[in-house]
Short mmCIF file of C-alpha atoms in Angstrom, two decimals:
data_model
loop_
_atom_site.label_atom_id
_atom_site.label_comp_id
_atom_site.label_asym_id
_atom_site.label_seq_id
_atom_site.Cartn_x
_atom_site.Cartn_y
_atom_site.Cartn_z
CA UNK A 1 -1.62 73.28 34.42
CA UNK A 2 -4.68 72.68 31.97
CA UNK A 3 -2.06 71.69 29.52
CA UNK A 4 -0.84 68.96 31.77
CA UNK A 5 -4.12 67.65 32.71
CA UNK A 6 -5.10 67.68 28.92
CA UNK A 7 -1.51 65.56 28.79
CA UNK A 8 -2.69 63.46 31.14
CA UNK A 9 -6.40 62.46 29.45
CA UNK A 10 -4.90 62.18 26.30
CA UNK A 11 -2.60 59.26 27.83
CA UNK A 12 -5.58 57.92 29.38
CA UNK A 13 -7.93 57.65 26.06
CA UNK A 14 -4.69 56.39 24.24
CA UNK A 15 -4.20 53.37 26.49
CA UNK A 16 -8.06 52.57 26.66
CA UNK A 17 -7.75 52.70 22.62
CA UNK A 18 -4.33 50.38 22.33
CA UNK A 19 -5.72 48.02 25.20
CA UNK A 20 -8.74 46.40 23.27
CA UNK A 21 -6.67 46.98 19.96
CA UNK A 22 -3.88 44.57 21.64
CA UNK A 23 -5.80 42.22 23.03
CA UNK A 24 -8.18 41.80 19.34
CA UNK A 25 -4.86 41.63 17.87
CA UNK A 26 -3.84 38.87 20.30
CA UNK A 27 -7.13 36.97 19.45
CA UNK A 28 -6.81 37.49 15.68
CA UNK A 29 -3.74 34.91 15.67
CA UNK A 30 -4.87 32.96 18.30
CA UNK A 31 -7.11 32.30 16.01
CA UNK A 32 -5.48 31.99 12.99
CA UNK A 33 -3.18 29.74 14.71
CA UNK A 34 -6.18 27.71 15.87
CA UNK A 35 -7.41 27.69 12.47
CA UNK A 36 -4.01 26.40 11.31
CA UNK A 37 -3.92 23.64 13.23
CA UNK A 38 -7.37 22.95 12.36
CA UNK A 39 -6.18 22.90 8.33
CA UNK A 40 -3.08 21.14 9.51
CA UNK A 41 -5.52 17.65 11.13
CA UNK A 42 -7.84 17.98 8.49
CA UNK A 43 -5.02 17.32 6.06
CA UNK A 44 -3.37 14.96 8.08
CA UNK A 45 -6.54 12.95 8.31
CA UNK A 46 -6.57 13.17 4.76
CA UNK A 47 -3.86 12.04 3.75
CA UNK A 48 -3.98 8.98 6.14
CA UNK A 49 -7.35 7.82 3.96
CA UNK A 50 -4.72 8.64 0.62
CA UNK A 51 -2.30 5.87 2.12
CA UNK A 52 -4.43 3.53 3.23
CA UNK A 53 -6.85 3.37 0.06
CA UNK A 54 -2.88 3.10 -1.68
CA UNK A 55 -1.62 0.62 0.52
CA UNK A 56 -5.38 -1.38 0.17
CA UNK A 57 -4.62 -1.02 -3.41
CA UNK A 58 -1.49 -2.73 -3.50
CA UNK A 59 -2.33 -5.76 -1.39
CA UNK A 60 -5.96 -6.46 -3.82
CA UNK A 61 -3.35 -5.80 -6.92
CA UNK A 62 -1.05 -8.60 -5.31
CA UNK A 63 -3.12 -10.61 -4.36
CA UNK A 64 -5.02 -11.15 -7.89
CA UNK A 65 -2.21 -11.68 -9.67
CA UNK A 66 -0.83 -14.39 -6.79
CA UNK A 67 -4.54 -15.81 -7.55
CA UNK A 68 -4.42 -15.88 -11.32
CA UNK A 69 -0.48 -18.04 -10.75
CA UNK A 70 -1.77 -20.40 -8.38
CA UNK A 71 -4.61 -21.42 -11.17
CA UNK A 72 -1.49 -22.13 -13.99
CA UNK A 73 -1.21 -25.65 -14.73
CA UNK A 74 2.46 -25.20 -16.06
CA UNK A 75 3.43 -23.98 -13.05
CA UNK A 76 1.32 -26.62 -10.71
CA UNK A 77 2.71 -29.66 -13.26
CA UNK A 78 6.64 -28.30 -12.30
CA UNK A 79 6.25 -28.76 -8.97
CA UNK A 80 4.41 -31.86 -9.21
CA UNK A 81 7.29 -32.93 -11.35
CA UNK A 82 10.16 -31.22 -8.66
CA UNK A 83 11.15 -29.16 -11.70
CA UNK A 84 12.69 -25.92 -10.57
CA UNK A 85 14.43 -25.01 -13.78
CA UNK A 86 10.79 -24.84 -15.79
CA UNK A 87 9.43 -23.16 -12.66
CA UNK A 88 11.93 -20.48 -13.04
CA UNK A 89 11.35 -20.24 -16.43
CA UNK A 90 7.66 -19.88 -16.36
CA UNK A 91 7.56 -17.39 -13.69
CA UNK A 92 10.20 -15.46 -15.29
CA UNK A 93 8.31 -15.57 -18.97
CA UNK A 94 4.93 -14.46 -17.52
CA UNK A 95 6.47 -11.74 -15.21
CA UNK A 96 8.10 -10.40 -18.26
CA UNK A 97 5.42 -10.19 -20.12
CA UNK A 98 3.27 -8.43 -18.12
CA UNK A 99 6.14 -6.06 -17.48
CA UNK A 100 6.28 -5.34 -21.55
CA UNK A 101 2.33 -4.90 -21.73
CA UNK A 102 1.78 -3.10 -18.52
CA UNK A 103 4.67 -1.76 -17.37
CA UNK A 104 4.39 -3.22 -14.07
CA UNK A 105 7.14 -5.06 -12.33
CA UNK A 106 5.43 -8.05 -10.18
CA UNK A 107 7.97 -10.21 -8.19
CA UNK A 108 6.52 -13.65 -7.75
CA UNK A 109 7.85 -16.69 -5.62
CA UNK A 110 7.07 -20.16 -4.79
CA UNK A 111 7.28 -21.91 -2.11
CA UNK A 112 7.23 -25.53 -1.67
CA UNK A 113 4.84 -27.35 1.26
CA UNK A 114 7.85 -27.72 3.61
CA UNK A 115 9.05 -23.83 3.15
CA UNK A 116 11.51 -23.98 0.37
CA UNK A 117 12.14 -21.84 -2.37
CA UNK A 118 11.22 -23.40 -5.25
CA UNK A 119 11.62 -20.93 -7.79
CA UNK A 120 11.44 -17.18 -7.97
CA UNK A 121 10.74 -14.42 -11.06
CA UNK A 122 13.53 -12.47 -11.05
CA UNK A 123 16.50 -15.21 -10.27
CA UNK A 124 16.90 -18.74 -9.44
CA UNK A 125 19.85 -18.29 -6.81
CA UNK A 126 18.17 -19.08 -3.80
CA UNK A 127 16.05 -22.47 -5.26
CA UNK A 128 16.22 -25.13 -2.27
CA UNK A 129 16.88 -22.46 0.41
CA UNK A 130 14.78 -22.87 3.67
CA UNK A 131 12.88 -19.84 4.76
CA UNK A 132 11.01 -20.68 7.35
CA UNK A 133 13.03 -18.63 10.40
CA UNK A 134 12.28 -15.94 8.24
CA UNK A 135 8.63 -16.36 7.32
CA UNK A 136 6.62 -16.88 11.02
CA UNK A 137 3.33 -15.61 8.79
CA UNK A 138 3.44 -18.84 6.86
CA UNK A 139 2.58 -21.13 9.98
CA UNK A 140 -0.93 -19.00 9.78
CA UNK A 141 -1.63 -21.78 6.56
CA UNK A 142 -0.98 -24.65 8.60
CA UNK A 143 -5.21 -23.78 9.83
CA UNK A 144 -6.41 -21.86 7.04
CA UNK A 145 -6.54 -22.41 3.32
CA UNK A 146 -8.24 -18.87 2.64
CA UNK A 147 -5.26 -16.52 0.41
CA UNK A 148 -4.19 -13.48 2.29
CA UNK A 149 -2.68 -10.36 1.50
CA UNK A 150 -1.08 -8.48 4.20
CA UNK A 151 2.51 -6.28 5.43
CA UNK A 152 4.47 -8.62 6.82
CA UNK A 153 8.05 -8.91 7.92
CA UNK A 154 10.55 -11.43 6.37
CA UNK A 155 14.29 -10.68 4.95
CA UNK A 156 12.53 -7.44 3.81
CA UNK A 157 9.54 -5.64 4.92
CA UNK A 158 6.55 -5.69 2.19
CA UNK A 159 3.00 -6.49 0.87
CA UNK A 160 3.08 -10.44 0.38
CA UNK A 161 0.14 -12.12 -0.94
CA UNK A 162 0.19 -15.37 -0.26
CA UNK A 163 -2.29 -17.79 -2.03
CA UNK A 164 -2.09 -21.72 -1.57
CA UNK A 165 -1.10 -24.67 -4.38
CA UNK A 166 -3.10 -27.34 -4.46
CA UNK A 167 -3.52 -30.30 -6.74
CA UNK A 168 -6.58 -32.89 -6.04
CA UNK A 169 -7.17 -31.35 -2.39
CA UNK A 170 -3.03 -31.89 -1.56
CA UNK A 171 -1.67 -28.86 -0.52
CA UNK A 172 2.03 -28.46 -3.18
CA UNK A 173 2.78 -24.88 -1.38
CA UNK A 174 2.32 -21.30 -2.29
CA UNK A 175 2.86 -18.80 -4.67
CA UNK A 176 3.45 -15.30 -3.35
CA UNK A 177 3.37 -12.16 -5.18
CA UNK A 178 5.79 -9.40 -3.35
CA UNK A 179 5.78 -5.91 -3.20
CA UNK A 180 7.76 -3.18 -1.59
CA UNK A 181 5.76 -0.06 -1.49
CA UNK A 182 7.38 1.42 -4.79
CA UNK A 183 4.25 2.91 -6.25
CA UNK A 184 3.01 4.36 -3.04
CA UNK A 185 6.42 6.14 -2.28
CA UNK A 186 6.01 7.01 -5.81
CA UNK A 187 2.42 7.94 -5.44
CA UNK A 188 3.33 10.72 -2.81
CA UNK A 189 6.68 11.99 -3.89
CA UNK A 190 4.90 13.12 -6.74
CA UNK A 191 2.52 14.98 -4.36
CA UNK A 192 5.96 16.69 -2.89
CA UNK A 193 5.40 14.31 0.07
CA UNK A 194 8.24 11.80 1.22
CA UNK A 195 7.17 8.81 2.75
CA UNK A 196 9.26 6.96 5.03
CA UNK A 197 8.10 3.11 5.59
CA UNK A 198 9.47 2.35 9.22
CA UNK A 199 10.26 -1.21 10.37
CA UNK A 200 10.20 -1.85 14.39
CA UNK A 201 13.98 -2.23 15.56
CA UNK A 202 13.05 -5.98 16.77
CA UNK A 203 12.81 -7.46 13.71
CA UNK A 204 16.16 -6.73 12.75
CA UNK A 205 17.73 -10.54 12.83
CA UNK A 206 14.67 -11.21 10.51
CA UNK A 207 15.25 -8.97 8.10
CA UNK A 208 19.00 -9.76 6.78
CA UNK A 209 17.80 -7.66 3.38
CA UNK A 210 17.33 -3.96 5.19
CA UNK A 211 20.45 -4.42 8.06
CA UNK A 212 22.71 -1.79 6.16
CA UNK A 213 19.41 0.28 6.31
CA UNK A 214 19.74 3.51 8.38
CA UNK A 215 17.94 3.45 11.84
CA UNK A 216 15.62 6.19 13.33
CA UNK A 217 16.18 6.72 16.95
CA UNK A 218 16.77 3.41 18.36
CA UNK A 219 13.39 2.00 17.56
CA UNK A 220 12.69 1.29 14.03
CA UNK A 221 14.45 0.53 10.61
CA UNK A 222 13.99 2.58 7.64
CA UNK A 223 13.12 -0.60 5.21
CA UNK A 224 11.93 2.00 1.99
CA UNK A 225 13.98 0.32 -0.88
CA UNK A 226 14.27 3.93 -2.77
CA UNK A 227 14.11 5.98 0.59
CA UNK A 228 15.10 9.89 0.10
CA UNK A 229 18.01 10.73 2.73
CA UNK A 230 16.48 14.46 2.00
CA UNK A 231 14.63 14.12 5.68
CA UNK A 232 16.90 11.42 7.41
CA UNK A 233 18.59 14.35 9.70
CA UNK A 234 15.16 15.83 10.41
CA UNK A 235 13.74 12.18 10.92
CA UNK A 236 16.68 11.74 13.40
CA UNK A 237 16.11 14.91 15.27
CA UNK A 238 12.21 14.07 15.95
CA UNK A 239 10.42 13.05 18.89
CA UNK A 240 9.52 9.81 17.45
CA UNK A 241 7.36 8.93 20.93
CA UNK A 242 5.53 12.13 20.74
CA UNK A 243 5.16 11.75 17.14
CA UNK A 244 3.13 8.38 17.75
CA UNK A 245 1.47 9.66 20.99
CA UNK A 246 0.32 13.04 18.35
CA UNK A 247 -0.13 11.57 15.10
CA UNK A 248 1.46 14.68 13.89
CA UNK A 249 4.60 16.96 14.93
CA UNK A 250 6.40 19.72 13.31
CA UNK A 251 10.30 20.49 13.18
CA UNK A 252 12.64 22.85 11.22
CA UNK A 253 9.41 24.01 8.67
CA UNK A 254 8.21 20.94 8.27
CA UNK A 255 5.53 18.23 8.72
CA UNK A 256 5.23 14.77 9.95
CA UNK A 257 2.37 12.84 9.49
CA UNK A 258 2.34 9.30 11.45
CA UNK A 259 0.59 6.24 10.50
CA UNK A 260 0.61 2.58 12.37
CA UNK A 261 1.57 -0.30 10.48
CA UNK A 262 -0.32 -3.16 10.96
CA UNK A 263 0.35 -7.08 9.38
CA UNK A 264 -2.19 -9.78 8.93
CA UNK A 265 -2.51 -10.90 12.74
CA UNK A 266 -3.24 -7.23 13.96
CA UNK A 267 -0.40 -6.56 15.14
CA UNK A 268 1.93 -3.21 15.28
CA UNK A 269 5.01 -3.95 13.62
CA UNK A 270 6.27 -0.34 12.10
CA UNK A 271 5.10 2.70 11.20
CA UNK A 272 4.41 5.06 7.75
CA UNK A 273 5.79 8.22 8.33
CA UNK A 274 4.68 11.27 6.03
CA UNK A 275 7.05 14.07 5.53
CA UNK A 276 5.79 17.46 3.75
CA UNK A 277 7.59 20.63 3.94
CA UNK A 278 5.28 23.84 5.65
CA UNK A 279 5.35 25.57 2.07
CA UNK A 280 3.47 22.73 0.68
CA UNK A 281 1.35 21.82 3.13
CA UNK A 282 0.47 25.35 2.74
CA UNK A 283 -0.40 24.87 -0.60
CA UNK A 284 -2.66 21.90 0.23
CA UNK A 285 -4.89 23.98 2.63
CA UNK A 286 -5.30 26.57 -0.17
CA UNK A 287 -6.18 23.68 -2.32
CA UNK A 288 -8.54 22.37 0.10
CA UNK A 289 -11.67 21.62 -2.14
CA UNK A 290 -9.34 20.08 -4.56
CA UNK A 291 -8.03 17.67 -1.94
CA UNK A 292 -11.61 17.21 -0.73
CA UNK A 293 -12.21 16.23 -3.76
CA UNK A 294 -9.41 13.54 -4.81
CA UNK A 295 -10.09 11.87 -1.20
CA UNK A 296 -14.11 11.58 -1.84
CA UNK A 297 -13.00 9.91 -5.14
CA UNK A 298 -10.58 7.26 -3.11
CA UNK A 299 -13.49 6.62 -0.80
CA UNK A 300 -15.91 6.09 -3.71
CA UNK A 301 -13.20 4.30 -5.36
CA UNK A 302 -13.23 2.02 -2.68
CA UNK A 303 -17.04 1.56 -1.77
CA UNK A 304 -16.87 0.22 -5.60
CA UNK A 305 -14.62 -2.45 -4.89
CA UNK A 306 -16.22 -3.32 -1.23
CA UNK A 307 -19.74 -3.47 -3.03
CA UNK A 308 -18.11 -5.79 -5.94
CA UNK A 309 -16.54 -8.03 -3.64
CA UNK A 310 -19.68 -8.72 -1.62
CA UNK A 311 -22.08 -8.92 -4.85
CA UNK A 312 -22.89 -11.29 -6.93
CA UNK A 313 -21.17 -11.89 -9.66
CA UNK A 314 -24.16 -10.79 -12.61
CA UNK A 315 -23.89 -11.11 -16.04
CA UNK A 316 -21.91 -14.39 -15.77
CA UNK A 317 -24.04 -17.82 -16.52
CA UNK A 318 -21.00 -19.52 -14.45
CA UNK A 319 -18.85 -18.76 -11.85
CA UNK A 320 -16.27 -20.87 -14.21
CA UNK A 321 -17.20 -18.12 -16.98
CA UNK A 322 -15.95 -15.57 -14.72
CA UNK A 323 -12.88 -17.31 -13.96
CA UNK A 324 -12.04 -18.18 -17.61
CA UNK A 325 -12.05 -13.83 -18.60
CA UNK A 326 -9.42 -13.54 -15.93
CA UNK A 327 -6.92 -16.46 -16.94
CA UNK A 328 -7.11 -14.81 -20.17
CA UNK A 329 -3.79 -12.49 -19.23
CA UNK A 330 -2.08 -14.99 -17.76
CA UNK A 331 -2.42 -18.20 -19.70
CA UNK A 332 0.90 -20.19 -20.53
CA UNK A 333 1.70 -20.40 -24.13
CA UNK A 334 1.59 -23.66 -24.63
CA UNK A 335 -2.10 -23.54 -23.14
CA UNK A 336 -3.66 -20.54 -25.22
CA UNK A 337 -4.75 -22.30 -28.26
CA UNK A 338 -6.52 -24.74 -25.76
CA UNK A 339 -7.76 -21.87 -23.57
CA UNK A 340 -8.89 -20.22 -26.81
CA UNK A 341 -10.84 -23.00 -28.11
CA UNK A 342 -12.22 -23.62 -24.41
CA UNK A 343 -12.99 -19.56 -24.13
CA UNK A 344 -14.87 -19.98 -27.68
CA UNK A 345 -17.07 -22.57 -26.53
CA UNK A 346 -17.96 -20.95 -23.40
CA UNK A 347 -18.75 -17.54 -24.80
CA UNK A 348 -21.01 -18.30 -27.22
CA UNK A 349 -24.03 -19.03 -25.43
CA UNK A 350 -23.88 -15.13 -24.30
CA UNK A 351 -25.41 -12.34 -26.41
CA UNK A 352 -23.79 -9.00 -27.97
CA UNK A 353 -24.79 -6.48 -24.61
CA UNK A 354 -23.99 -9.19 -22.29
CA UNK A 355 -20.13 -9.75 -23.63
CA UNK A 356 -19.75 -5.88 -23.26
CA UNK A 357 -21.19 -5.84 -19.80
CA UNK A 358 -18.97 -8.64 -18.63
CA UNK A 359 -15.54 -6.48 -20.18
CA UNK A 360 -16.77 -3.64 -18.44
CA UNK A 361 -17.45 -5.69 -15.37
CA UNK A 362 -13.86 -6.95 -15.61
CA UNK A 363 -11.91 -3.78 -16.47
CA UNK A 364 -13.53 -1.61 -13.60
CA UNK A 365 -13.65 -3.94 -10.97
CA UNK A 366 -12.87 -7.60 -10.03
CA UNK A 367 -13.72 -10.01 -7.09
CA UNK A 368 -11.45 -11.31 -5.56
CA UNK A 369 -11.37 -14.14 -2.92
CA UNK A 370 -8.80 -14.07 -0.39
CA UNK A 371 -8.08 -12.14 3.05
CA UNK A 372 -6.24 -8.60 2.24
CA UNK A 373 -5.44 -7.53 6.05
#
C-alpha cells in the first residue's frame, strides 16, 4: 500500500517537473522562431537599401554618360547634316572605346525630334524606324527639357536615360543611354542571391524584345536578359499576391524578397524579386555586423553623392571649367587637339593644390544635372 502511494507521488512530482520543462521548451523556439523572423526582415530590409543604392547607381551612371553624348559636336553636326552613317560610326567608335579602357559596355541611341531612330551603338539596322508606340515616356519631353533617368518600359524593360539635343535653343532629339540591369543581377549573384527583374503582364504588346520570355503566374514577364531558370519552378509555385501583400515569403528552403518597381511618372509597372536559398540567408544573419556594415557604406556612399549634387561646385573658377574635365573622356578625335589646346588655356590660371583637388573632386564624385526617378 505505502509502495503504491509512494508510486503515486512520484508520478505527481514527475509531471509538475516535465510540465514547466515543456512549456520553457515550447517558449525557447517560440522564440527562436520569433527571433528568426526578426533576422529574416532585418535582412530583407537590407537588402532592399543594397538594390536600390544599385539600381540608383545605374540610372546616375547612365545618365552621365547620355550627358557627356548630348555635349559632342560630331554627333550634334550628323544630325544637323541627316547623316546616319557618321552617326553610327561615332557612337559606335566612342562606345568602343570606353569598352577597351573601362570594360564597360554602354548601349547608346539617338533619336530624332519626330521619334526615329537615327542611329544606334551597337548596329545600324533599325535607322529610320518609328518608335513612338513603343516609347509613351518620350511624350514626357514634349513639357520638359530637364534629362531624366528612370525604368521604363519599351521593346525591353530597362534603365533609359534620356537627355535632350539641342542646337541654338532647337530641340534635334535625344540621345539615350540603355541599360538592362546586367551589373545588378551580377552584383547579387555574386552574393549567392538571384534576382529576378519582373515586368507587369500588360505591357506585353510593348515589349516585342522579352515575348519569348517565360511568364510568372499570369501577371508579370520575366524581362532579366541573363535570368537563371535555377528558381523559375519555385518562382512558379509562389504566392505571387501574398508575396507583394508580405514583402517576403518562403517556399521549398528558400527566400523571396519583393521589391516594387517604379518608372519616372511613379507608377508600378513590375517588380524585383530576390531569391536566396535558407542556407545562405543563414549565413547572412551570422554575418550580421558584416552586412551592417557594407549597407552603412551604401548609405554613406550615397549621402556623398546627394551632398555633391546639391553643393556647389568649389574649386572650379567656372562652371565651363567643370564641364571641360568631364568632356575630357569623351571628346571625338578629330576634336582633341582642339579640346587640348582649349583645356591648356583654361587650366592654367589654377595653381598646383587646386588641379589635384579638382581630379579628386572628379574621380569621387560628379554632379550631375538631370532627373534620375
Amino acid at each position: 500500500m505505502i509502495n503504491k502511494k509512494n508510486m503515486i507521488n512520484k508520478k505527481i512530482v514527475f509531471i509538475l517537473f516535465i510540465i514547466p520543462v515543456v512549456f520553457l521548451l515550447i517558449l525557447y523556439f517560440q522564440l527562436k522562431e520569433q527571433v528568426s523572423d526578426i533576422s529574416v526582415k532585418k535582412i530583407s530590409d537590407q537588402f532592399s537599401v543594397l538594390l536600390r543604392a544599385e539600381i540608383a547607381k545605374e540610372k546616375e551612371n547612365s545618365l552621365r554618360y547620355a550627358l557627356l553624348l548630348s555635349r559632342n559636336d560630331s554627333l550634334i553636326a550628323s544630325m544637323e547634316d541627316d547623316d546616319e552613317e557618321r552617326g553610327y560610326r561615332i557612337l559606335s567608335e566612342l562606345m568602343f572605346s570606353i569598352e577597351q579602357y573601362t570594360h564597360a559596355i554602354i548601349r547608346t541611341q539617338i533619336i530624332t525630334d519626330d521619334y526615329l531612330i537615327f542611329a544606334r551603338s551597337w548596329d545600324n539596322t533599325f535607322a529610320g524606324m518609328p518608335i513612338d508606340e513603343y516609347r509613351p515616356d518620350l511624350q514626357y519631353f514634349q513639357k520638359n527639357k530637364k534629362p531624366r533617368s528612370a525604368i521604363e518600359v519599351g521593346r525591353r524593360l530597362g534603365i533609359k536615360a534620356t537627355v535632350p539635343i539641342y542646337k541654338d535653343d532647337k530641340m534635334l532629339g535625344f540621345v539615350e543611354v540603355l541599360q538592362f540591369f546586367e551589373n545588378t543581377t551580377k552584383y547579387f549573384r555574386q552574393m549567392g542571391v538571384e534576382l529576378y527583374i519582373l515586368m507587369d503582364e500588360r505591357f506585353y504588346g510593348i515589349s516585342i524584345f522579352m515575348q519569348d520570355n517565360p511568364f510568372v503566374g499570369k501577371d508579370y514577364i520575366i524581362a532579366n536578359r541573363h535570368y537563371s531558370s535555377i528558381y523559375l519552378n519555385d518562382l512558379e509555385a509562389l504566392d505571387m499576391n501574398k508575396l507583394r501583400k508580405n514583402k517576403i515569403s518562403k517556399l521549398n528552403k528558400k527566400y523571396f524578397f519583393y521589391e516594387p518597381m517604379i518608372n519616372g511618372i511613379g507608377e508600378q509597372i513590375g517588380a524585383f524579386v530576390m531569391v536566396m536559398p535558407k542556407e545562405r540567408l543563414n549565413y547572412f544573419a551570422s554575418k550580421d555586423d558584416k552586412l551592417s556594415f557594407m549597407i552603412n557604406f551604401t548609405r554613406s556612399e550615397l549621402y556623398e553623392i546627394t551632398k555633391h549634387k546639391y553643393s556647389d561646385a568649389l574649386g572650379y573658377k567656372s562652371r565651363y571649367d567643370k564641364e571641360l574635365l568631364y568632356l575630357k573622356d569623351v571628346v571625338a578625335p578629330e576634336d582633341k587637339e582642339l579640346f587640348m589646346d582649349e583645356a591648356r588655356d583654361r587650366l592654367n590660371e589654377y595653381s598646383k593644390e587646386e588641379l589635384i583637388g579638382m581630379i579628386l573632386n572628379y574621380n569621387i564624385a560628379r554632379h550631375i544635372d538631370g532627373e534620375i526617378r
